[in-house]
XYZ file of C-alpha atoms in Angstrom:
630
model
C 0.000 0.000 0.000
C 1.538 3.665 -0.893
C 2.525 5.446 2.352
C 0.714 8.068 4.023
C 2.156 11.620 4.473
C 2.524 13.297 7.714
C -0.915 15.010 7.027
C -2.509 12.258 6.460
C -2.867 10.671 9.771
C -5.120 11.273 12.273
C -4.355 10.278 16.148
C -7.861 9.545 18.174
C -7.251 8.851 22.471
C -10.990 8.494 23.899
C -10.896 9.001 27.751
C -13.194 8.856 30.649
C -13.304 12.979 30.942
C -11.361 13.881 27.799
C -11.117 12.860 24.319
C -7.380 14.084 22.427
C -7.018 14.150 19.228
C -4.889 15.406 16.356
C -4.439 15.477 12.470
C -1.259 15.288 10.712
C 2.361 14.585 12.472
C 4.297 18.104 12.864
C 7.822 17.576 12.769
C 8.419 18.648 16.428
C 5.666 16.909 18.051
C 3.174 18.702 20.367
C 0.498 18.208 22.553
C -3.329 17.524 21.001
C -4.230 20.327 19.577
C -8.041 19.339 20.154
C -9.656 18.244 23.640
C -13.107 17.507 23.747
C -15.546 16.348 26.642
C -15.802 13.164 26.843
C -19.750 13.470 26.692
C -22.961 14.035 24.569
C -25.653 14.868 25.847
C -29.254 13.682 24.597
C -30.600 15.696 21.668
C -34.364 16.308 20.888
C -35.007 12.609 18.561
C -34.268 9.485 20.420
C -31.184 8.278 20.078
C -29.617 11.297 18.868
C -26.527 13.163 20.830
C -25.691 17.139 20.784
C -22.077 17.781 21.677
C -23.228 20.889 24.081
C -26.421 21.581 26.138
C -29.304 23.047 24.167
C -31.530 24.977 26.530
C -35.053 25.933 25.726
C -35.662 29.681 26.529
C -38.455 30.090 28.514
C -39.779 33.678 27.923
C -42.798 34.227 26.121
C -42.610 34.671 22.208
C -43.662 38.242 20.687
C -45.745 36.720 18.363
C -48.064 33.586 19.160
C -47.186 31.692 15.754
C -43.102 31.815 16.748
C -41.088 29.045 17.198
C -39.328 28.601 20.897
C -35.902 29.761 20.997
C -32.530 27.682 22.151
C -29.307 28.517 22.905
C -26.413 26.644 23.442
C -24.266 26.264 26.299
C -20.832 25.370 26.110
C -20.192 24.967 29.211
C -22.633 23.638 31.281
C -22.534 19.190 31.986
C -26.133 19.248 32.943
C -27.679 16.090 31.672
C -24.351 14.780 30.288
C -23.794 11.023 29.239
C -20.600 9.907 29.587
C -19.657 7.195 27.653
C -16.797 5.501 28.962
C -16.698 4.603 33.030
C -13.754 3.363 34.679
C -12.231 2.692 30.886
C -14.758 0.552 29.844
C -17.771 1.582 27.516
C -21.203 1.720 28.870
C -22.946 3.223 25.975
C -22.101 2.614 22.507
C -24.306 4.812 21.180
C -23.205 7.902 23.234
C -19.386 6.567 22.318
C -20.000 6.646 18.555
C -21.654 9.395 18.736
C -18.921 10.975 20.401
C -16.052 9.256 17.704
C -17.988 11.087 14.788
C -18.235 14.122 16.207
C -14.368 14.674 16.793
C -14.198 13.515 13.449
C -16.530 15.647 11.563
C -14.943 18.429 13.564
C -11.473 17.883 12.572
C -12.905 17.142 9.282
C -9.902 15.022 7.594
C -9.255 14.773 3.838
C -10.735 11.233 2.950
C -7.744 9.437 2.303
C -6.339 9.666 6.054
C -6.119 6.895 7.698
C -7.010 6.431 11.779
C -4.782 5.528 14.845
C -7.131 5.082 17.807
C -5.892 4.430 21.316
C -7.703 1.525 22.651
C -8.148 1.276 26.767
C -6.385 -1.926 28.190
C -10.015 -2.875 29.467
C -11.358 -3.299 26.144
C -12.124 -6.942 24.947
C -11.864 -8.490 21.549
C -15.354 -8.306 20.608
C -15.528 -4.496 21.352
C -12.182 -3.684 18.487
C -14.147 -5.834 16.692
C -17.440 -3.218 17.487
C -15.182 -0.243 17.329
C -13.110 -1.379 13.705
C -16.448 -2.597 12.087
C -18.401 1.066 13.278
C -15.085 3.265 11.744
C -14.658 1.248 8.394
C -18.982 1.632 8.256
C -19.283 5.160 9.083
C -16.271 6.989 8.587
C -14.636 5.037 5.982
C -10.718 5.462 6.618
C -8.551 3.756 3.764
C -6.798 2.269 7.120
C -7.018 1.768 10.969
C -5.336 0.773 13.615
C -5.813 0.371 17.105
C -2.725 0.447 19.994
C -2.665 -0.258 23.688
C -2.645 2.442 25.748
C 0.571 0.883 27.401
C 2.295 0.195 24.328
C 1.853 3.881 23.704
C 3.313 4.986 26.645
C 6.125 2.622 25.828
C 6.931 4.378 23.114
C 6.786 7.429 24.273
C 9.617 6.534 26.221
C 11.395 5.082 23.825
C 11.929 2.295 26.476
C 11.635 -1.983 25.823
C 11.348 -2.648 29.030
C 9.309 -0.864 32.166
C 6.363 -0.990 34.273
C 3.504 1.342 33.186
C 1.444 3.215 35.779
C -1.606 4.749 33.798
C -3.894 6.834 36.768
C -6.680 7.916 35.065
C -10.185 9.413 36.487
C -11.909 6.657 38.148
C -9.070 4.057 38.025
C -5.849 2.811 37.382
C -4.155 0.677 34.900
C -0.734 -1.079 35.256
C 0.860 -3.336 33.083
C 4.350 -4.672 32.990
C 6.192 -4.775 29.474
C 9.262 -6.894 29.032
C 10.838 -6.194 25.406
C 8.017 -4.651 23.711
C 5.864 -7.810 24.843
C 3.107 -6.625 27.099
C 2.513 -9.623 30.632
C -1.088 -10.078 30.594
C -0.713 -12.708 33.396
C -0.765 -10.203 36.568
C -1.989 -7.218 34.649
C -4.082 -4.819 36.550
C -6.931 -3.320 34.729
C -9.200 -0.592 36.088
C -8.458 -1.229 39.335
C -11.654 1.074 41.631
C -10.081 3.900 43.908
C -6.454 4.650 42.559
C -7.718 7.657 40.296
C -7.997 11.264 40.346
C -11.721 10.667 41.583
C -10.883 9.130 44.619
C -8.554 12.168 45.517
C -11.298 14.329 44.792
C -13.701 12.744 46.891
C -11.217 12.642 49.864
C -11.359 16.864 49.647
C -14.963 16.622 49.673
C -15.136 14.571 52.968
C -12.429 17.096 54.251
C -14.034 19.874 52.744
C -17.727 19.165 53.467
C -18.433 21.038 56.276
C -17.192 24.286 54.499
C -19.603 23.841 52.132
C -17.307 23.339 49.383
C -19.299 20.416 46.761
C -18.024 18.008 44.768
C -16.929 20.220 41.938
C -15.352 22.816 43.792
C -12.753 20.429 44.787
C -12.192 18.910 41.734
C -11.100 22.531 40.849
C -9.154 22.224 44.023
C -7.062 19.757 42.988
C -6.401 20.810 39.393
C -5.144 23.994 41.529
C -1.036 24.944 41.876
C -2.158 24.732 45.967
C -3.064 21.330 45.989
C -0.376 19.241 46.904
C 0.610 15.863 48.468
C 3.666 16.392 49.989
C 6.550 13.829 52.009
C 5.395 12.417 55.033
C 8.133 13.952 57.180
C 7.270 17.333 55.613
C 7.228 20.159 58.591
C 3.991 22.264 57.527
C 5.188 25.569 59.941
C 4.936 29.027 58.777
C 7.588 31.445 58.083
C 9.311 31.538 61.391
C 9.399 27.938 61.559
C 6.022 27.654 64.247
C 3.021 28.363 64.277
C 1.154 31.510 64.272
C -1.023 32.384 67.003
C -3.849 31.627 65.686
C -3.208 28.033 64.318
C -2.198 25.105 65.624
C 1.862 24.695 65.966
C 1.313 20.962 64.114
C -1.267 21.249 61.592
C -0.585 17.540 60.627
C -1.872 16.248 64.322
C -4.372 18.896 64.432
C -5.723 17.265 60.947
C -5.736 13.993 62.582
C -6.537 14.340 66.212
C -7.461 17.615 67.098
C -4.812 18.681 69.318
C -2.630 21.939 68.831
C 0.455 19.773 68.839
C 1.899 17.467 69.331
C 3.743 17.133 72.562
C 2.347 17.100 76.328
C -0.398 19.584 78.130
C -1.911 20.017 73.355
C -4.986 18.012 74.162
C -6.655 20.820 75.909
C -9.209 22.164 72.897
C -12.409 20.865 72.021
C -11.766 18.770 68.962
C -9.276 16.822 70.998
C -11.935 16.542 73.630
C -14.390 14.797 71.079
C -16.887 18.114 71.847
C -16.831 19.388 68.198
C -18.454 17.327 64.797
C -15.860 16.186 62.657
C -14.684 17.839 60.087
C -11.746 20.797 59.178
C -12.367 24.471 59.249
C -13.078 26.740 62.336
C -14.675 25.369 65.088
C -14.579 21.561 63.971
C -11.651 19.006 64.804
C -9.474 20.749 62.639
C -8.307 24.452 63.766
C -8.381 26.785 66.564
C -11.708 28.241 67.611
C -13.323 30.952 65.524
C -11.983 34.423 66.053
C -14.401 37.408 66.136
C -15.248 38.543 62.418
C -13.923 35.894 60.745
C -15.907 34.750 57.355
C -18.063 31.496 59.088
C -19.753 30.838 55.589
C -17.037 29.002 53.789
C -17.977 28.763 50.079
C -20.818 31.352 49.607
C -23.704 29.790 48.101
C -24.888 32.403 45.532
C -27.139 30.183 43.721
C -29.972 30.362 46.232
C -29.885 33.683 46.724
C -30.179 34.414 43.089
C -32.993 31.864 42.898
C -34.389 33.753 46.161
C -34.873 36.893 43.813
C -32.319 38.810 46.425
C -29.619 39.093 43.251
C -29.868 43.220 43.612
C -29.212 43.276 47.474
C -26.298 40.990 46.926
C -24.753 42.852 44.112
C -25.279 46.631 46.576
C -23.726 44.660 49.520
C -20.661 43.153 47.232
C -20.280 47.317 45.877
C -20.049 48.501 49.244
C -17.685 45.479 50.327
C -15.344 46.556 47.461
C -15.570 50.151 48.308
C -14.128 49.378 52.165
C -11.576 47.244 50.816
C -10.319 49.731 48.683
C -10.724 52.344 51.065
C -8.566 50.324 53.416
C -5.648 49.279 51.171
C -5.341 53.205 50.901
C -4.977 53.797 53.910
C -2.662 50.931 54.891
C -0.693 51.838 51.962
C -0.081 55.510 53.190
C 0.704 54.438 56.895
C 2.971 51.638 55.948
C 6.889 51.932 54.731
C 7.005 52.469 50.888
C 7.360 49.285 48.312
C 6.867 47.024 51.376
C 5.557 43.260 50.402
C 5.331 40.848 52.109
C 7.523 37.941 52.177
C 6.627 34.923 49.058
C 6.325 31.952 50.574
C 6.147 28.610 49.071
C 2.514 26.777 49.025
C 4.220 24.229 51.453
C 5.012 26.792 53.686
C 1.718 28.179 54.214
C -0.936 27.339 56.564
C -3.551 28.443 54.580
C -3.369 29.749 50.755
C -6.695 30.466 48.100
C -7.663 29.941 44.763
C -9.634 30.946 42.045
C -12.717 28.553 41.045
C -15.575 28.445 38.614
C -18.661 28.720 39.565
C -20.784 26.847 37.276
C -23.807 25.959 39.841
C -24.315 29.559 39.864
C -23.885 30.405 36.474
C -26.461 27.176 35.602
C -28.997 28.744 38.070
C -28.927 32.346 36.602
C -29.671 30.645 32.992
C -32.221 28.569 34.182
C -33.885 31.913 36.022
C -33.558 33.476 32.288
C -31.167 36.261 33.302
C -29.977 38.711 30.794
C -26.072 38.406 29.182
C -25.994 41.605 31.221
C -27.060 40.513 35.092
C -24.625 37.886 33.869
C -21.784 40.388 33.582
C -22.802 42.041 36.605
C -23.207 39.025 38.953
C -19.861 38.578 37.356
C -17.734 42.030 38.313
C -19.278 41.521 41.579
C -17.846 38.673 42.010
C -14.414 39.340 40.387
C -11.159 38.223 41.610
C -9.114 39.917 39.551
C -7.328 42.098 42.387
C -7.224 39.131 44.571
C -5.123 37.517 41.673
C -2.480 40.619 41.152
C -1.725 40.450 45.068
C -1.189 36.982 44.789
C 1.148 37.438 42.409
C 2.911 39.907 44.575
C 2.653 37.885 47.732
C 1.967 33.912 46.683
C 3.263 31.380 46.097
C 6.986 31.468 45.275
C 6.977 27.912 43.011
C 3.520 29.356 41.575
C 3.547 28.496 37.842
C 3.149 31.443 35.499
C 1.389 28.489 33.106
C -1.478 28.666 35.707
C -1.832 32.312 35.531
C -2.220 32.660 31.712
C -4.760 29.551 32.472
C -6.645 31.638 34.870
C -6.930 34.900 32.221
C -7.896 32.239 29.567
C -10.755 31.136 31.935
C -11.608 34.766 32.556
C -12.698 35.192 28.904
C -14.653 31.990 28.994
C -18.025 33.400 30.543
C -17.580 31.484 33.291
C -18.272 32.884 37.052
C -14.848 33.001 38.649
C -14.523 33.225 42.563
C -11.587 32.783 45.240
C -12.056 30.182 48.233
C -9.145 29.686 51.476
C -8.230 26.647 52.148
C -5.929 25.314 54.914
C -4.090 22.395 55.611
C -6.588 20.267 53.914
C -5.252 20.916 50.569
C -2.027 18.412 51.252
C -4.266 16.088 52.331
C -6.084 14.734 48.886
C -3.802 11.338 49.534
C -4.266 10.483 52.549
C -7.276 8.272 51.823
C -5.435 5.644 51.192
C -4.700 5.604 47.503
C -1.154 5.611 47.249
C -1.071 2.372 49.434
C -3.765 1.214 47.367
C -1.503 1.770 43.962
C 1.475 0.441 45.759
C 0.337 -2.830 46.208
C -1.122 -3.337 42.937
C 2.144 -2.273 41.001
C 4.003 -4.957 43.626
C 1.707 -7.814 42.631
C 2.281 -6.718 38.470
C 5.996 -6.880 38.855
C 5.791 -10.198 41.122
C 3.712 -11.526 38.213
C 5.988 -11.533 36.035
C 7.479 -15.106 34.941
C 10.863 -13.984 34.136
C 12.453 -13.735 37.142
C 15.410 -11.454 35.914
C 13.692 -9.286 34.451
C 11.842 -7.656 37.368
C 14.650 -5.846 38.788
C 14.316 -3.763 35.237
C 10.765 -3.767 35.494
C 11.288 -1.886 39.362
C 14.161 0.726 37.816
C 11.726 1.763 34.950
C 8.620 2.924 36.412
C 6.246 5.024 34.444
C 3.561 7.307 36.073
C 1.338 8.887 33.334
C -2.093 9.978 33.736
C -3.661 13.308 34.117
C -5.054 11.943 37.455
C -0.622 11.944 38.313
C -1.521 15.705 37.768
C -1.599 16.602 41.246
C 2.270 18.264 42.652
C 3.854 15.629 43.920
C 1.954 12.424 43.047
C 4.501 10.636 41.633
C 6.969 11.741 43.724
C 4.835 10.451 46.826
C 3.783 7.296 45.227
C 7.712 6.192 44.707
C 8.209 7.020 48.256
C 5.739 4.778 49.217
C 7.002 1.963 47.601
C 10.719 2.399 48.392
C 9.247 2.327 52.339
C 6.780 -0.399 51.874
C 9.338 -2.954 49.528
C 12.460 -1.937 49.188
C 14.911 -3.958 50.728
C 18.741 -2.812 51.245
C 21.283 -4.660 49.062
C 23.948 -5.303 51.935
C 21.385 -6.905 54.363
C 21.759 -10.578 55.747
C 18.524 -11.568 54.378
C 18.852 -10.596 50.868
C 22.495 -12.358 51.046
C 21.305 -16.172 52.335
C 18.463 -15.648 49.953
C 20.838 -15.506 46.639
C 22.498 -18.727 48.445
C 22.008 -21.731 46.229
C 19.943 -24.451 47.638
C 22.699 -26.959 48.058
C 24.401 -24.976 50.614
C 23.892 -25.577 54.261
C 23.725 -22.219 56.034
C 26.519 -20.912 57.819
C 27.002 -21.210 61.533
C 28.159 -18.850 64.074
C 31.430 -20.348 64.221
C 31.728 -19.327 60.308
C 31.711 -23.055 59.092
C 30.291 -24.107 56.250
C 30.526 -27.389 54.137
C 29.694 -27.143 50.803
C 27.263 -29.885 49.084
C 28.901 -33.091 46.806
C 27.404 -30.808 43.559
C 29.678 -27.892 44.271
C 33.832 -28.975 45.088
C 35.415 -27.212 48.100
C 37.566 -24.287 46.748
C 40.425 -25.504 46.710
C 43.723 -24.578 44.465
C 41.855 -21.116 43.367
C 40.888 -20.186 47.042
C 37.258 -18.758 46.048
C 34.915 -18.638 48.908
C 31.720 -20.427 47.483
C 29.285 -18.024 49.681
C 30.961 -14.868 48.239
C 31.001 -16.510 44.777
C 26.886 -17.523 45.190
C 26.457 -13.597 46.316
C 28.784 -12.423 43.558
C 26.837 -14.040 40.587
C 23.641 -13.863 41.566
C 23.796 -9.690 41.752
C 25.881 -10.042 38.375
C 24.210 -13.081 36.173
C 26.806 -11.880 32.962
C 29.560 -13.543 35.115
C 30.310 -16.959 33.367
C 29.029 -19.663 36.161
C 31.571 -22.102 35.037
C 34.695 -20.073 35.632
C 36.686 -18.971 39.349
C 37.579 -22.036 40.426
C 34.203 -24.449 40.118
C 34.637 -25.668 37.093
C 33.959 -30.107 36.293
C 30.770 -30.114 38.332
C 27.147 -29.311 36.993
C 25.556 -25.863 38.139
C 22.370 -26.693 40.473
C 18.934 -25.794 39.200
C 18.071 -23.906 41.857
C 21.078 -21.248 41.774
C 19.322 -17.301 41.546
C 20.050 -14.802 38.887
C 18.106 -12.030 40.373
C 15.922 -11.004 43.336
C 12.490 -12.756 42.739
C 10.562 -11.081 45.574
C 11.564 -7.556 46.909
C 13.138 -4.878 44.922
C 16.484 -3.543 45.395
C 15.933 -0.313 44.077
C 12.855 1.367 42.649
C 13.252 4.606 40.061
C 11.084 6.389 37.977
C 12.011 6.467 34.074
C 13.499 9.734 32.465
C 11.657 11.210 29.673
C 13.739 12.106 26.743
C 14.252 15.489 26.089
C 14.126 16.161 22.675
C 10.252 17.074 22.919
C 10.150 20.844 23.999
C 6.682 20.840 23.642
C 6.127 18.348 25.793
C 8.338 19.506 28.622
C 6.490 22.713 28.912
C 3.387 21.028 29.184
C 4.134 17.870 30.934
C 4.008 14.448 30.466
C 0.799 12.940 31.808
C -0.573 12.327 28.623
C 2.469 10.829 27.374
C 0.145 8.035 25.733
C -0.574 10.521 22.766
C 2.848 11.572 22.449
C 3.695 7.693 22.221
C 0.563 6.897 19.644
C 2.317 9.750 17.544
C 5.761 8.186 17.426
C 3.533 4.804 16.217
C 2.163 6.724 13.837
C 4.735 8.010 12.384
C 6.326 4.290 12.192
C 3.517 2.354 11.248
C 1.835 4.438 8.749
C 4.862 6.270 6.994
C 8.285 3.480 7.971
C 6.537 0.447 8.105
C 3.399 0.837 5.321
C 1.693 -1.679 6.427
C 4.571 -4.365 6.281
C 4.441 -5.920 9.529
C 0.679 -5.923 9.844
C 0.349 -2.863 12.547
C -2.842 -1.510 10.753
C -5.918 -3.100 8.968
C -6.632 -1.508 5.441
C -9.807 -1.608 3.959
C -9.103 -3.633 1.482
C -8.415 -6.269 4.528
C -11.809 -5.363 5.734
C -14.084 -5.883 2.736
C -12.535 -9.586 3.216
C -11.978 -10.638 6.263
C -14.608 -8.145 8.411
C -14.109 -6.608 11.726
C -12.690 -10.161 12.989
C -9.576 -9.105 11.220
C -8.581 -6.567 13.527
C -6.997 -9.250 15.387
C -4.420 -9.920 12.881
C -3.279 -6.127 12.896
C -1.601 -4.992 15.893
C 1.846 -3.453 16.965
């Protein structure tokens, strides 16, 4: 088959929140340049999808004979189907639906042919579904679908590692040993390792703040949320506490005490008199001071459905105006070009961010307010100040990424507000999930048949995933498995466990009398036990040499450490993706799927049997799929 040109291939990665894709291979390759919800939501025939919500206006028509208006929201997930759950698909419909419409958006030339990601969850009979819908519908000249693993792999440009994949709901992780992906021991959407279950975790922490569901999903997408070591010392600037919170915020998260030494366990929450929860006057923090803001997250969206949207917006005028009025002043008091010291977001006690408010944006629609009360609820609620003096006094390792990000969102239409949060922001882990992931990527690598290949499979260790996303996920989840496995390389128990069988163990005195298999060392003066320790850490060392030689090697002798690793590492990303490194590399599955591309489809042409043409389809059908794969 002729080859395809660089724009001539189109790269598809369906997710559980968000669809990538891309057409045409640039020469330095980039991130997707089009994300999509991964959702449809129901359109006005059965069994027909929009890609936005339509609403119906509800004001009366000038004329009786009019049709009723719509608009469409582009924003709002009210009524949203989501296709895919935990990786698998639970609507086919809603999927396809959601397949054509990136497609008729990007709107390829027709002889392109397709590269679609496929989740590691995904039986045979659904690429059969998914090959025999695309070659129906869309009609590619070729297609071919790739693990998600084997993408990453690439990406890597590794043969060997252990692939991580955290994704929304769940985690995949698979073990690849020379390009040849272990099934046996392969983890597939395993429940509570994702980015939801950190997001719920801030919710239970959040709850009695009145922050929902969504507003800490925003959280954690934020630079402030972060999981940090557990030996990290959360103090403020002076290295303890200020007055008014508790000198260990870690023990006050977990029992309610100021600290955590004798004569702390004097407040309420450590009395068990307060509900549990964090925030003033619950088991985490001090008692409320006088004045302090007791409402947590404001809940605008019943007063504008209360019809009290003018008193709100005269109240948030005259809030401003004070503000204002008092910056003034404290800036003529205070000494000139004085700011305050930046702190990092580990250093702080407490730190805000900005958030969208889509509950209350969905609730001034639905109340069929004007583009206008819109832009008013809007300024009111503006945190556009609040943003400049963060940037004067935040966060030292705040990204200026996130900042174009939140000027972006600003333009949007979307209701932006500011919410404090304390402590509870480094605390999105502590749930459990990083034990949780830990043991999962043990059992994959213990899986494994080849025994001496597991010590590779611990030294490359891939985290991708946007729910990684989160400052200091990965960094946290290695920790965690270098204290719960790791094993040191000089201890007595990893040395008698590379001892071959037919050696009796030694005694205190230091004897030790070889087996009949293996000759005393005699005439070369080896010592058998340092030889056994010796070989087993470095199998390229001929067996037969230094001084055994004449007598058969026993069966049972070790090349590597079967059980507990001896060192765990993450895998370095090459650097000759610029692109990528601004951006980062938690969707390093398309980056890999475009290196495939660029192989299969242009170096390869179809030589090796990586894609299915359609000329392969018109006679085999979608059962062929199986015969094409990387």
């Amino acid at each position: 088959m002729a080859p395809f040109k660089d724009e001539q291939i189109l790269i598809i990665a369906p997710g559980s929140r968000t669809t990538l894709a891309q057409l045409g291979l640039p020469e330095s390759l980039t991130p997707a340049r089009f994300r999509v919800r991964s959702c449809m939501f129901p359109a006005e025939n059965p069994g027909e999808f929009e890609p936005n919500k339509v609403r119906r206006k509800d004001a009366p028509p000038a004329d009786g004979d009019s049709e009723p208006e719509y608009e469409e929201d582009l924003l709002s997930e009210q009524g949203a189907i989501w296709p895919i759950q935990q990786g698998r698909v639970v609507d086919w419909d809603c999927f396809f639906a959601l397949i054509d419409h990136v497609y008729r958006n990007i709107n390829p030339p027709f002889h392109t042919a397709i590269l679609l990601v496929a989740q590691p969850i995904w039986t045979p009979k659904e690429h059969e579904k998914i090959a025999q819908f695309i070659f129906e519908k869309l009609k590619p000249p070729a297609l071919g679908l790739m693990d998600a693993a084997s993408a990453t792999l690439y990406a890597y440009g590794l043969s060997t590692a252990t692939i991580v994949d955290v994704g929304f709901e769940k985690a995949d992780v698979t073990a690849v040993s020379d390009y040849l992906v272990h099934d046996t021991g392969r983890a597939l959407s395993v429940p509570n390792c994702g980015g939801e279950a950190l997001t719920e975790r801030l919710s239970q922490l959040l709850a009695s703040r009145g922050f929902s569901k969504e507003v800490c999903e925003q959280l954690k997408k934020s630079p402030i949320c972060e999981i940090l070591p557990n030996d990290a010392d959360l103090t403020t600037e002076n290295g303890s506490a200020s007055s008014d919170q508790p000198s260990n915020p870690a023990a006050a998260a977990s029992t309610g005490a100021e600290g955590s030494g004798p004569g702390q366990r004097n407040t309420t929450a450590a009395l068990g008199e307060t509900p549990l929860g964090p925030g003033p006057g619950t088991q985490v923090g001090s008692e409320q001071k006088d004045g302090e803001d007791n409402e947590g997250v404001l809940d605008i969206a019943s007063i504008v459905t209360g019809g009290n949207m003018s008193e709100f917006l005269e109240r948030k005028e005259k809030e401003k105006a004070e503000k204002l009025a008092a910056k003034k002043k404290g800036a003529e008091a205070g000494p000139a070009g004085a700011k305050p010291a930046r702190l990092p977001n580990a250093k702080r006690v407490k730190n805000t961010f900005v958030y969208e408010d889509h509950v209350l944006r969905d609730a001034m629609k639905q109340q069929n307010y004007s583009d206008k009360q819109i832009a008013d609820m809007q300024a009111a609620v503006k945190v556009g100040p609040a943003r400049k003096n963060d940037a004067e006094t935040g966060d030292a390792d705040r990204p200026s990424t996130d900042v174009a990000h939140d000027e972006q969102h600003s333009q949007g239409g979307a209701i932006r507000r500011e919410a404090e949060v304390g402590i509870e922001r480094f605390q999105a882990a502590s749930g459990g999930v990083l034990d949780r992931l830990a043991d999962v990527i043990y059992r994959t690598v213990s899986s494994v048949e080849e025994v001496g290949k597991r010590s590779e499979l611990w030294d490359s260790l891939v985290i991708v995933g946007n729910g990684s996303k989160v400052r200091g996920f990965k960094e946290a989840l290695l920790n965690t498995l270098q204290t719960k496995y790791l094993i040191s390389p000089s201890s007595a128990t990893m040395f008698t466990s590379e001892l071959p069988s037919n050696l009796s163990t030694p005694m205190a005195t230091g004897a030790n009398t070889p087996q009949s298999t293996i000759p005393p060392h005699l005439g070369s003066g080896v010592n058998p036990l340092l030889y056994a320790a010796t070989t087993a850490q470095n199998p390229q060392l001929n067996p037969i040499n230094g001084g055994m030689q004449g007598g058969p090697m026993p069966h049972s002798l070790h090349t590597s450490h079967a059980q507990s690793p001896t060192s765990v590492k993450l895998a370095k990303m090459p650097e000759y993706f610029p692109e990528w490194k601004d951006a980062g590399y938690e969707e390093a599955v398309f980056l890999g799927a475009q290196v495939a591309a660029k192989v299969l489809f242009m170096v390869d042409q179809g030589l090796s049997k990586g894609y299915m043409t359609r000329t392969d389809y018109n006679e085999q059908g979608p059962q062929g799929i199986h015969d094409c794969s990387m």
